[in-house]
Amino acid sequence: MEVGVPGEGPEPPRSPEPQKPRSGAGHAARWVLAAVGAGCAYLLAQIVALVALNLALPSTDIDLLTLVVTMASLALAAFWWRRLRPQARLRPEAARPSRPGRRVLLACTLLVLGFVLQVVIGAAVSLVLPLFPEVLEFYLELMELAGVSGPTDLVTFVDLAMLTPAAEELICRGVIFEFCLRATCPEPRLAARGDVPPARFWVANVAQALVFALMHLNIIQGAYAFVLGLLLGWLVRRTGRLRAGVLLHMAINGSSELVGGLYPLLGDALVPTLVVGGLASAALVWVAAHLTAERRDGAGTV
């Protein structure tokens, strides 16, 4: 028989202390480095795969090898994003718009916006590049190496206009953007609700757009890729899904073949084209914002 001492005995189990969210410069730096590392890993995997395939199949057309590498990159990015998506800071449950008619209007708006943005990009590049001959020469060599300077065959078009945009959106607006959001929004309660404050969202959006720009490895493409990255990140926040960004990215890349023959016809009208295209782009972005706005009527949120 055990004799207990008054006031002593087994201590009642203590409830676990709530874990405090990790924050601070160290936390943010870790996730920013993860974002940069994801971009570097994506590019490195493409380079290694392309070199390996070219050595293993030296007689195969380079465009076909590039298509195979892009397909593999798409599969890798999709697998990576699928693992991260359940804990994503931007929750897909808040996807907008929900009405089919508004989704169709948004899709049409994004297709037109992609074409107009391609016109604006081409006009801006045509105006600026002649001022920097060395940059122009490097840019033309890079475009020729990428296979986008001459006539585009079906394999190259499928690669550049369909597979590459899907892969880049999954890795950039999916994986990399998620890492940047975890750097700026570490609180679990915000992650659970998908309630990312606007200021923190824009810091993360700028960071992912910068990584997206650096992944292009040249200053010309990097400059407009940064602006497009901001727009695509904003679109993901507005819609709650990557598919809208994929559609816009496809429209931009796919319309390059249509727009390419337009610039020699413009002649001295590049500046008016740039101004009108910029105004049209702003108007289309406003339409996209209107279509993805949260509205309420008798039936609730639409």
PDB file of C-alpha atoms in Angstrom:
ATOM      1  CA  MET A   1       0.000   0.000   0.000  1.00  0.00           C
ATOM      2  CA  GLU A   2       1.404   3.286  -1.047  1.00  0.00           C
ATOM      3  CA  VAL A   3       1.126   6.246   1.277  1.00  0.00           C
ATOM      4  CA  GLY A   4       0.774   9.535  -0.521  1.00  0.00           C
ATOM      5  CA  VAL A   5       2.112  12.765   0.791  1.00  0.00           C
ATOM      6  CA  PRO A   6      -0.575  15.432   1.122  1.00  0.00           C
ATOM      7  CA  GLY A   7      -0.321  17.912  -1.714  1.00  0.00           C
ATOM      8  CA  GLU A   8       1.750  15.587  -3.845  1.00  0.00           C
ATOM      9  CA  GLY A   9       0.721  13.193  -6.545  1.00  0.00           C
ATOM     10  CA  PRO A  10       0.824  12.767 -10.250  1.00  0.00           C
ATOM     11  CA  GLU A  11       0.663  16.076 -12.040  1.00  0.00           C
ATOM     12  CA  PRO A  12      -2.326  16.540 -14.332  1.00  0.00           C
ATOM     13  CA  PRO A  13      -1.431  16.377 -18.006  1.00  0.00           C
ATOM     14  CA  ARG A  14      -0.606  19.781 -19.385  1.00  0.00           C
ATOM     15  CA  SER A  15      -2.254  20.924 -22.539  1.00  0.00           C
ATOM     16  CA  PRO A  16       0.296  21.527 -25.261  1.00  0.00           C
ATOM     17  CA  GLU A  17       1.178  25.138 -25.732  1.00  0.00           C
ATOM     18  CA  PRO A  18      -0.029  26.576 -29.002  1.00  0.00           C
ATOM     19  CA  GLN A  19       2.764  26.776 -31.524  1.00  0.00           C
ATOM     20  CA  LYS A  20       3.716  30.251 -32.461  1.00  0.00           C
ATOM     21  CA  PRO A  21       3.983  30.947 -36.164  1.00  0.00           C
ATOM     22  CA  ARG A  22       7.503  31.146 -37.392  1.00  0.00           C
ATOM     23  CA  SER A  23       8.371  34.572 -38.642  1.00  0.00           C
ATOM     24  CA  GLY A  24      11.264  36.924 -38.955  1.00  0.00           C
ATOM     25  CA  ALA A  25      14.041  37.501 -41.413  1.00  0.00           C
ATOM     26  CA  GLY A  26      15.354  33.947 -41.184  1.00  0.00           C
ATOM     27  CA  HIS A  27      11.988  32.428 -42.040  1.00  0.00           C
ATOM     28  CA  ALA A  28      11.443  34.788 -44.966  1.00  0.00           C
ATOM     29  CA  ALA A  29      14.977  34.268 -46.293  1.00  0.00           C
ATOM     30  CA  ARG A  30      14.559  30.484 -46.215  1.00  0.00           C
ATOM     31  CA  TRP A  31      11.430  30.543 -48.347  1.00  0.00           C
ATOM     32  CA  VAL A  32      12.792  33.167 -50.736  1.00  0.00           C
ATOM     33  CA  LEU A  33      15.861  30.984 -51.262  1.00  0.00           C
ATOM     34  CA  ALA A  34      13.500  28.055 -51.826  1.00  0.00           C
ATOM     35  CA  ALA A  35      11.717  30.083 -54.521  1.00  0.00           C
ATOM     36  CA  VAL A  36      14.979  30.969 -56.240  1.00  0.00           C
ATOM     37  CA  GLY A  37      16.156  27.377 -55.902  1.00  0.00           C
ATOM     38  CA  ALA A  38      12.956  26.112 -57.524  1.00  0.00           C
ATOM     39  CA  GLY A  39      13.540  28.357 -60.526  1.00  0.00           C
ATOM     40  CA  CYS A  40      17.171  27.271 -60.824  1.00  0.00           C
ATOM     41  CA  ALA A  41      16.237  23.608 -60.444  1.00  0.00           C
ATOM     42  CA  TYR A  42      13.623  23.937 -63.189  1.00  0.00           C
ATOM     43  CA  LEU A  43      16.105  25.493 -65.617  1.00  0.00           C
ATOM     44  CA  LEU A  44      18.905  23.087 -64.704  1.00  0.00           C
ATOM     45  CA  ALA A  45      16.643  20.081 -65.188  1.00  0.00           C
ATOM     46  CA  GLN A  46      15.715  21.331 -68.660  1.00  0.00           C
ATOM     47  CA  ILE A  47      19.341  21.909 -69.664  1.00  0.00           C
ATOM     48  CA  VAL A  48      20.539  18.539 -68.365  1.00  0.00           C
ATOM     49  CA  ALA A  49      17.636  16.707 -70.010  1.00  0.00           C
ATOM     50  CA  LEU A  50      18.169  18.446 -73.350  1.00  0.00           C
ATOM     51  CA  VAL A  51      21.921  17.734 -73.364  1.00  0.00           C
ATOM     52  CA  ALA A  52      21.358  14.097 -72.358  1.00  0.00           C
ATOM     53  CA  LEU A  53      18.736  13.540 -75.062  1.00  0.00           C
ATOM     54  CA  ASN A  54      20.885  15.249 -77.681  1.00  0.00           C
ATOM     55  CA  LEU A  55      23.818  12.963 -76.805  1.00  0.00           C
ATOM     56  CA  ALA A  56      21.656   9.845 -76.707  1.00  0.00           C
ATOM     57  CA  LEU A  57      19.722  10.664 -79.897  1.00  0.00           C
ATOM     58  CA  PRO A  58      22.085  12.821 -81.976  1.00  0.00           C
ATOM     59  CA  SER A  59      20.160  12.389 -85.220  1.00  0.00           C
ATOM     60  CA  THR A  60      16.829  13.505 -83.755  1.00  0.00           C
ATOM     61  CA  ASP A  61      15.469  16.931 -84.672  1.00  0.00           C
ATOM     62  CA  ILE A  62      16.317  19.487 -81.970  1.00  0.00           C
ATOM     63  CA  ASP A  63      12.772  20.901 -81.993  1.00  0.00           C
ATOM     64  CA  LEU A  64      11.366  17.468 -81.200  1.00  0.00           C
ATOM     65  CA  LEU A  65      13.889  16.983 -78.401  1.00  0.00           C
ATOM     66  CA  THR A  66      12.929  20.377 -76.973  1.00  0.00           C
ATOM     67  CA  LEU A  67       9.272  19.347 -77.071  1.00  0.00           C
ATOM     68  CA  VAL A  68      10.057  16.177 -75.121  1.00  0.00           C
ATOM     69  CA  VAL A  69      12.022  18.172 -72.535  1.00  0.00           C
ATOM     70  CA  THR A  70       9.148  20.637 -72.142  1.00  0.00           C
ATOM     71  CA  MET A  71       6.690  17.771 -71.646  1.00  0.00           C
ATOM     72  CA  ALA A  72       8.933  16.344 -68.936  1.00  0.00           C
ATOM     73  CA  SER A  73       9.231  19.787 -67.318  1.00  0.00           C
ATOM     74  CA  LEU A  74       5.457  20.125 -67.374  1.00  0.00           C
ATOM     75  CA  ALA A  75       5.050  16.763 -65.641  1.00  0.00           C
ATOM     76  CA  LEU A  76       7.640  17.696 -63.004  1.00  0.00           C
ATOM     77  CA  ALA A  77       6.048  21.092 -62.325  1.00  0.00           C
ATOM     78  CA  ALA A  78       2.559  19.541 -62.134  1.00  0.00           C
ATOM     79  CA  PHE A  79       3.731  16.901 -59.638  1.00  0.00           C
ATOM     80  CA  TRP A  80       5.490  19.521 -57.496  1.00  0.00           C
ATOM     81  CA  TRP A  81       2.490  21.856 -57.483  1.00  0.00           C
ATOM     82  CA  ARG A  82       0.099  19.005 -56.681  1.00  0.00           C
ATOM     83  CA  ARG A  83       2.093  18.295 -53.536  1.00  0.00           C
ATOM     84  CA  LEU A  84       2.009  21.937 -52.445  1.00  0.00           C
ATOM     85  CA  ARG A  85      -1.546  22.824 -53.451  1.00  0.00           C
ATOM     86  CA  PRO A  86      -3.395  21.446 -50.350  1.00  0.00           C
ATOM     87  CA  GLN A  87      -1.486  23.920 -48.136  1.00  0.00           C
ATOM     88  CA  ALA A  88      -1.498  26.781 -50.648  1.00  0.00           C
ATOM     89  CA  ARG A  89      -1.884  30.328 -49.305  1.00  0.00           C
ATOM     90  CA  LEU A  90      -4.195  31.298 -52.183  1.00  0.00           C
ATOM     91  CA  ARG A  91      -7.101  28.919 -51.717  1.00  0.00           C
ATOM     92  CA  PRO A  92      -8.862  27.516 -54.814  1.00  0.00           C
ATOM     93  CA  GLU A  93     -12.132  27.367 -52.868  1.00  0.00           C
ATOM     94  CA  ALA A  94     -12.465  31.133 -53.376  1.00  0.00           C
ATOM     95  CA  ALA A  95     -12.309  30.806 -57.176  1.00  0.00           C
ATOM     96  CA  ARG A  96     -14.110  33.555 -59.117  1.00  0.00           C
ATOM     97  CA  PRO A  97     -16.141  33.984 -61.192  1.00  0.00           C
ATOM     98  CA  SER A  98     -18.502  31.066 -60.511  1.00  0.00           C
ATOM     99  CA  ARG A  99     -21.125  31.687 -63.180  1.00  0.00           C
ATOM    100  CA  PRO A 100     -20.427  29.946 -66.523  1.00  0.00           C
ATOM    101  CA  GLY A 101     -21.318  33.032 -68.538  1.00  0.00           C
ATOM    102  CA  ARG A 102     -18.835  35.201 -66.690  1.00  0.00           C
ATOM    103  CA  ARG A 103     -16.145  32.529 -67.023  1.00  0.00           C
ATOM    104  CA  VAL A 104     -16.627  32.516 -70.793  1.00  0.00           C
ATOM    105  CA  LEU A 105     -16.420  36.313 -70.875  1.00  0.00           C
ATOM    106  CA  LEU A 106     -13.251  36.216 -68.791  1.00  0.00           C
ATOM    107  CA  ALA A 107     -11.676  33.636 -71.105  1.00  0.00           C
ATOM    108  CA  CYS A 108     -12.471  35.767 -74.163  1.00  0.00           C
ATOM    109  CA  THR A 109     -11.092  38.854 -72.415  1.00  0.00           C
ATOM    110  CA  LEU A 110      -7.840  37.076 -71.590  1.00  0.00           C
ATOM    111  CA  LEU A 111      -7.429  35.816 -75.152  1.00  0.00           C
ATOM    112  CA  VAL A 112      -7.820  39.344 -76.545  1.00  0.00           C
ATOM    113  CA  LEU A 113      -5.589  40.742 -73.801  1.00  0.00           C
ATOM    114  CA  GLY A 114      -2.855  38.252 -74.705  1.00  0.00           C
ATOM    115  CA  PHE A 115      -2.917  39.354 -78.331  1.00  0.00           C
ATOM    116  CA  VAL A 116      -2.855  43.058 -77.420  1.00  0.00           C
ATOM    117  CA  LEU A 117      -0.007  42.545 -74.940  1.00  0.00           C
ATOM    118  CA  GLN A 118       2.008  40.765 -77.621  1.00  0.00           C
ATOM    119  CA  VAL A 119       1.507  43.762 -79.916  1.00  0.00           C
ATOM    120  CA  VAL A 120       2.599  46.140 -77.142  1.00  0.00           C
ATOM    121  CA  ILE A 121       5.662  44.027 -76.321  1.00  0.00           C
ATOM    122  CA  GLY A 122       6.687  43.819 -79.969  1.00  0.00           C
ATOM    123  CA  ALA A 123       6.252  47.549 -80.526  1.00  0.00           C
ATOM    124  CA  ALA A 124       8.245  48.390 -77.387  1.00  0.00           C
ATOM    125  CA  VAL A 125      11.069  46.004 -78.330  1.00  0.00           C
ATOM    126  CA  SER A 126      11.145  47.365 -81.910  1.00  0.00           C
ATOM    127  CA  LEU A 127      11.492  50.903 -80.562  1.00  0.00           C
ATOM    128  CA  VAL A 128      14.056  50.262 -77.835  1.00  0.00           C
ATOM    129  CA  LEU A 129      16.376  47.578 -79.228  1.00  0.00           C
ATOM    130  CA  PRO A 130      17.833  49.624 -82.130  1.00  0.00           C
ATOM    131  CA  LEU A 131      19.194  52.028 -79.508  1.00  0.00           C
ATOM    132  CA  PHE A 132      21.385  49.236 -78.106  1.00  0.00           C
ATOM    133  CA  PRO A 133      23.034  47.366 -81.033  1.00  0.00           C
ATOM    134  CA  GLU A 134      24.967  44.913 -78.862  1.00  0.00           C
ATOM    135  CA  VAL A 135      21.882  43.963 -76.893  1.00  0.00           C
ATOM    136  CA  LEU A 136      19.930  43.647 -80.143  1.00  0.00           C
ATOM    137  CA  GLU A 137      22.520  41.280 -81.604  1.00  0.00           C
ATOM    138  CA  PHE A 138      22.534  39.116 -78.478  1.00  0.00           C
ATOM    139  CA  TYR A 139      18.734  39.072 -78.382  1.00  0.00           C
ATOM    140  CA  LEU A 140      18.444  37.994 -82.041  1.00  0.00           C
ATOM    141  CA  GLU A 141      21.002  35.233 -81.529  1.00  0.00           C
ATOM    142  CA  LEU A 142      19.104  34.014 -78.485  1.00  0.00           C
ATOM    143  CA  MET A 143      15.793  33.996 -80.380  1.00  0.00           C
ATOM    144  CA  GLU A 144      17.421  32.071 -83.222  1.00  0.00           C
ATOM    145  CA  LEU A 145      18.860  29.561 -80.766  1.00  0.00           C
ATOM    146  CA  ALA A 146      15.415  29.137 -79.217  1.00  0.00           C
ATOM    147  CA  GLY A 147      13.913  28.537 -82.635  1.00  0.00           C
ATOM    148  CA  VAL A 148      11.469  31.471 -82.559  1.00  0.00           C
ATOM    149  CA  SER A 149      13.133  33.853 -85.022  1.00  0.00           C
ATOM    150  CA  GLY A 150      12.131  32.094 -88.237  1.00  0.00           C
ATOM    151  CA  PRO A 151       9.000  30.354 -89.506  1.00  0.00           C
ATOM    152  CA  THR A 152       7.425  28.279 -86.745  1.00  0.00           C
ATOM    153  CA  ASP A 153       6.515  24.659 -87.466  1.00  0.00           C
ATOM    154  CA  LEU A 154       3.776  22.739 -85.679  1.00  0.00           C
ATOM    155  CA  VAL A 155       6.116  21.115 -83.138  1.00  0.00           C
ATOM    156  CA  THR A 156       7.648  24.452 -82.127  1.00  0.00           C
ATOM    157  CA  PHE A 157       4.238  26.113 -81.952  1.00  0.00           C
ATOM    158  CA  VAL A 158       2.853  23.408 -79.653  1.00  0.00           C
ATOM    159  CA  ASP A 159       5.948  23.721 -77.486  1.00  0.00           C
ATOM    160  CA  LEU A 160       6.021  27.527 -77.223  1.00  0.00           C
ATOM    161  CA  ALA A 161       2.293  28.294 -77.281  1.00  0.00           C
ATOM    162  CA  MET A 162       0.854  25.436 -75.233  1.00  0.00           C
ATOM    163  CA  LEU A 163       3.287  23.335 -73.218  1.00  0.00           C
ATOM    164  CA  THR A 164       5.755  26.016 -72.139  1.00  0.00           C
ATOM    165  CA  PRO A 165       3.081  28.402 -70.764  1.00  0.00           C
ATOM    166  CA  ALA A 166       1.467  25.580 -68.790  1.00  0.00           C
ATOM    167  CA  ALA A 167       4.808  24.428 -67.360  1.00  0.00           C
ATOM    168  CA  GLU A 168       5.955  27.968 -66.503  1.00  0.00           C
ATOM    169  CA  GLU A 169       2.690  28.838 -64.785  1.00  0.00           C
ATOM    170  CA  LEU A 170       2.804  25.693 -62.672  1.00  0.00           C
ATOM    171  CA  ILE A 171       6.394  26.318 -61.588  1.00  0.00           C
ATOM    172  CA  CYS A 172       6.259  30.141 -61.327  1.00  0.00           C
ATOM    173  CA  ARG A 173       2.709  31.056 -60.286  1.00  0.00           C
ATOM    174  CA  GLY A 174       2.360  27.695 -58.542  1.00  0.00           C
ATOM    175  CA  VAL A 175       5.486  26.485 -56.767  1.00  0.00           C
ATOM    176  CA  ILE A 176       7.611  29.657 -56.719  1.00  0.00           C
ATOM    177  CA  PHE A 177       4.704  31.953 -55.870  1.00  0.00           C
ATOM    178  CA  GLU A 178       3.660  29.626 -53.039  1.00  0.00           C
ATOM    179  CA  PHE A 179       7.164  29.736 -51.565  1.00  0.00           C
ATOM    180  CA  CYS A 180       7.156  33.555 -51.777  1.00  0.00           C
ATOM    181  CA  LEU A 181       3.753  33.680 -50.064  1.00  0.00           C
ATOM    182  CA  ARG A 182       5.038  31.447 -47.278  1.00  0.00           C
ATOM    183  CA  ALA A 183       7.883  33.909 -46.797  1.00  0.00           C
ATOM    184  CA  THR A 184       5.527  36.877 -46.416  1.00  0.00           C
ATOM    185  CA  CYS A 185       2.569  35.129 -44.762  1.00  0.00           C
ATOM    186  CA  PRO A 186       3.764  32.499 -42.260  1.00  0.00           C
ATOM    187  CA  GLU A 187       0.675  32.550 -39.986  1.00  0.00           C
ATOM    188  CA  PRO A 188      -1.185  29.193 -40.107  1.00  0.00           C
ATOM    189  CA  ARG A 189      -4.550  30.872 -39.462  1.00  0.00           C
ATOM    190  CA  LEU A 190      -4.168  33.024 -42.553  1.00  0.00           C
ATOM    191  CA  ALA A 191      -3.076  30.039 -44.587  1.00  0.00           C
ATOM    192  CA  ALA A 192      -6.084  28.009 -43.444  1.00  0.00           C
ATOM    193  CA  ARG A 193      -8.510  30.751 -44.500  1.00  0.00           C
ATOM    194  CA  GLY A 194      -6.599  31.757 -47.603  1.00  0.00           C
ATOM    195  CA  ASP A 195      -6.743  35.308 -46.242  1.00  0.00           C
ATOM    196  CA  VAL A 196      -3.486  36.856 -47.469  1.00  0.00           C
ATOM    197  CA  PRO A 197      -3.280  40.603 -46.707  1.00  0.00           C
ATOM    198  CA  PRO A 198      -2.865  42.757 -49.836  1.00  0.00           C
ATOM    199  CA  ALA A 199       0.488  44.235 -48.770  1.00  0.00           C
ATOM    200  CA  ARG A 200       1.991  40.797 -48.142  1.00  0.00           C
ATOM    201  CA  PHE A 201       0.526  39.494 -51.379  1.00  0.00           C
ATOM    202  CA  TRP A 202       2.184  42.252 -53.411  1.00  0.00           C
ATOM    203  CA  VAL A 203       5.570  41.675 -51.774  1.00  0.00           C
ATOM    204  CA  ALA A 204       5.303  38.004 -52.704  1.00  0.00           C
ATOM    205  CA  ASN A 205       4.009  38.894 -56.153  1.00  0.00           C
ATOM    206  CA  VAL A 206       6.982  41.158 -56.854  1.00  0.00           C
ATOM    207  CA  ALA A 207       9.361  38.447 -55.627  1.00  0.00           C
ATOM    208  CA  GLN A 208       7.908  35.722 -57.861  1.00  0.00           C
ATOM    209  CA  ALA A 209       7.807  38.076 -60.855  1.00  0.00           C
ATOM    210  CA  LEU A 210      11.480  38.879 -60.296  1.00  0.00           C
ATOM    211  CA  VAL A 211      12.380  35.181 -60.215  1.00  0.00           C
ATOM    212  CA  PHE A 212      10.287  34.680 -63.364  1.00  0.00           C
ATOM    213  CA  ALA A 213      12.211  37.497 -65.063  1.00  0.00           C
ATOM    214  CA  LEU A 214      15.607  36.123 -64.040  1.00  0.00           C
ATOM    215  CA  MET A 215      14.684  32.685 -65.380  1.00  0.00           C
ATOM    216  CA  HIS A 216      14.650  34.150 -68.926  1.00  0.00           C
ATOM    217  CA  LEU A 217      18.419  34.764 -68.655  1.00  0.00           C
ATOM    218  CA  ASN A 218      18.440  37.969 -70.733  1.00  0.00           C
ATOM    219  CA  ILE A 219      17.562  41.573 -70.008  1.00  0.00           C
ATOM    220  CA  ILE A 220      15.082  42.075 -72.869  1.00  0.00           C
ATOM    221  CA  GLN A 221      12.801  39.154 -72.127  1.00  0.00           C
ATOM    222  CA  GLY A 222      13.406  39.609 -68.421  1.00  0.00           C
ATOM    223  CA  ALA A 223      12.117  43.196 -68.485  1.00  0.00           C
ATOM    224  CA  TYR A 224       8.729  42.418 -69.955  1.00  0.00           C
ATOM    225  CA  ALA A 225       8.557  39.032 -68.194  1.00  0.00           C
ATOM    226  CA  PHE A 226       8.707  40.895 -64.880  1.00  0.00           C
ATOM    227  CA  VAL A 227       5.681  43.032 -65.808  1.00  0.00           C
ATOM    228  CA  LEU A 228       3.805  40.026 -67.140  1.00  0.00           C
ATOM    229  CA  GLY A 229       4.694  38.095 -63.989  1.00  0.00           C
ATOM    230  CA  LEU A 230       3.056  40.775 -61.863  1.00  0.00           C
ATOM    231  CA  LEU A 231      -0.072  40.644 -64.016  1.00  0.00           C
ATOM    232  CA  LEU A 232      -0.218  36.847 -63.957  1.00  0.00           C
ATOM    233  CA  GLY A 233       0.248  36.738 -60.189  1.00  0.00           C
ATOM    234  CA  TRP A 234      -2.533  39.295 -59.752  1.00  0.00           C
ATOM    235  CA  LEU A 235      -4.766  37.199 -62.002  1.00  0.00           C
ATOM    236  CA  VAL A 236      -4.131  34.090 -59.889  1.00  0.00           C
ATOM    237  CA  ARG A 237      -5.178  36.012 -56.773  1.00  0.00           C
ATOM    238  CA  ARG A 238      -8.318  37.357 -58.454  1.00  0.00           C
ATOM    239  CA  THR A 239      -9.445  33.997 -59.819  1.00  0.00           C
ATOM    240  CA  GLY A 240      -8.063  31.639 -57.153  1.00  0.00           C
ATOM    241  CA  ARG A 241      -6.726  29.262 -59.808  1.00  0.00           C
ATOM    242  CA  LEU A 242      -3.796  28.881 -62.180  1.00  0.00           C
ATOM    243  CA  ARG A 243      -5.897  28.151 -65.247  1.00  0.00           C
ATOM    244  CA  ALA A 244      -6.593  31.832 -65.977  1.00  0.00           C
ATOM    245  CA  GLY A 245      -2.862  32.582 -65.912  1.00  0.00           C
ATOM    246  CA  VAL A 246      -2.185  29.603 -68.170  1.00  0.00           C
ATOM    247  CA  LEU A 247      -4.770  30.835 -70.673  1.00  0.00           C
ATOM    248  CA  LEU A 248      -3.346  34.370 -70.741  1.00  0.00           C
ATOM    249  CA  HIS A 249       0.218  33.055 -71.032  1.00  0.00           C
ATOM    250  CA  MET A 250      -0.828  30.801 -73.916  1.00  0.00           C
ATOM    251  CA  ALA A 251      -2.535  33.731 -75.650  1.00  0.00           C
ATOM    252  CA  ILE A 252       0.614  35.870 -75.358  1.00  0.00           C
ATOM    253  CA  ASN A 253       2.967  33.172 -76.647  1.00  0.00           C
ATOM    254  CA  GLY A 254       0.598  31.864 -79.296  1.00  0.00           C
ATOM    255  CA  SER A 255      -0.133  35.272 -80.808  1.00  0.00           C
ATOM    256  CA  SER A 256       3.570  35.965 -81.437  1.00  0.00           C
ATOM    257  CA  GLU A 257       3.339  34.153 -84.763  1.00  0.00           C
ATOM    258  CA  LEU A 258       0.333  36.272 -85.787  1.00  0.00           C
ATOM    259  CA  VAL A 259       1.895  39.536 -84.661  1.00  0.00           C
ATOM    260  CA  GLY A 260       5.357  38.906 -86.122  1.00  0.00           C
ATOM    261  CA  GLY A 261       4.441  39.998 -89.629  1.00  0.00           C
ATOM    262  CA  LEU A 262       2.598  43.086 -88.437  1.00  0.00           C
ATOM    263  CA  TYR A 263       5.527  45.274 -87.411  1.00  0.00           C
ATOM    264  CA  PRO A 264       7.078  45.817 -90.875  1.00  0.00           C
ATOM    265  CA  LEU A 265       3.682  47.179 -91.973  1.00  0.00           C
ATOM    266  CA  LEU A 266       3.505  49.685 -89.133  1.00  0.00           C
ATOM    267  CA  GLY A 267       6.545  51.685 -90.217  1.00  0.00           C
ATOM    268  CA  ASP A 268       6.564  54.958 -88.292  1.00  0.00           C
ATOM    269  CA  ALA A 269       3.375  54.065 -86.405  1.00  0.00           C
ATOM    270  CA  LEU A 270       5.118  52.145 -83.632  1.00  0.00           C
ATOM    271  CA  VAL A 271       4.631  54.907 -81.057  1.00  0.00           C
ATOM    272  CA  PRO A 272       0.866  55.277 -81.732  1.00  0.00           C
ATOM    273  CA  THR A 273       0.603  51.482 -81.690  1.00  0.00           C
ATOM    274  CA  LEU A 274       2.326  51.405 -78.308  1.00  0.00           C
ATOM    275  CA  VAL A 275       0.035  54.099 -76.889  1.00  0.00           C
ATOM    276  CA  VAL A 276      -3.193  52.595 -78.232  1.00  0.00           C
ATOM    277  CA  GLY A 277      -2.100  49.104 -77.223  1.00  0.00           C
ATOM    278  CA  GLY A 278      -1.250  50.277 -73.722  1.00  0.00           C
ATOM    279  CA  LEU A 279      -4.661  51.914 -73.302  1.00  0.00           C
ATOM    280  CA  ALA A 280      -6.414  48.843 -74.689  1.00  0.00           C
ATOM    281  CA  SER A 281      -4.443  46.614 -72.310  1.00  0.00           C
ATOM    282  CA  ALA A 282      -5.427  48.747 -69.329  1.00  0.00           C
ATOM    283  CA  ALA A 283      -9.077  48.601 -70.399  1.00  0.00           C
ATOM    284  CA  LEU A 284      -8.976  44.810 -70.763  1.00  0.00           C
ATOM    285  CA  VAL A 285      -7.325  44.415 -67.351  1.00  0.00           C
ATOM    286  CA  TRP A 286     -10.145  46.536 -65.903  1.00  0.00           C
ATOM    287  CA  VAL A 287     -12.698  44.235 -67.565  1.00  0.00           C
ATOM    288  CA  ALA A 288     -10.920  41.195 -66.106  1.00  0.00           C
ATOM    289  CA  ALA A 289     -10.966  42.830 -62.654  1.00  0.00           C
ATOM    290  CA  HIS A 290     -14.688  43.533 -63.048  1.00  0.00           C
ATOM    291  CA  LEU A 291     -15.451  39.942 -64.099  1.00  0.00           C
ATOM    292  CA  THR A 292     -13.500  38.501 -61.146  1.00  0.00           C
ATOM    293  CA  ALA A 293     -14.899  40.918 -58.564  1.00  0.00           C
ATOM    294  CA  GLU A 294     -16.822  39.453 -55.642  1.00  0.00           C
ATOM    295  CA  ARG A 295     -20.472  40.366 -56.082  1.00  0.00           C
ATOM    296  CA  ARG A 296     -23.539  39.584 -54.017  1.00  0.00           C
ATOM    297  CA  ASP A 297     -27.161  39.314 -54.986  1.00  0.00           C
ATOM    298  CA  GLY A 298     -30.138  37.429 -53.661  1.00  0.00           C
ATOM    299  CA  ALA A 299     -28.412  34.114 -54.295  1.00  0.00           C
ATOM    300  CA  GLY A 300     -25.161  35.062 -52.570  1.00  0.00           C
ATOM    301  CA  THR A 301     -21.677  35.408 -53.933  1.00  0.00           C
ATOM    302  CA  VAL A 302     -21.245  34.960 -57.671  1.00  0.00           C
TER     303      VAL A 302
END
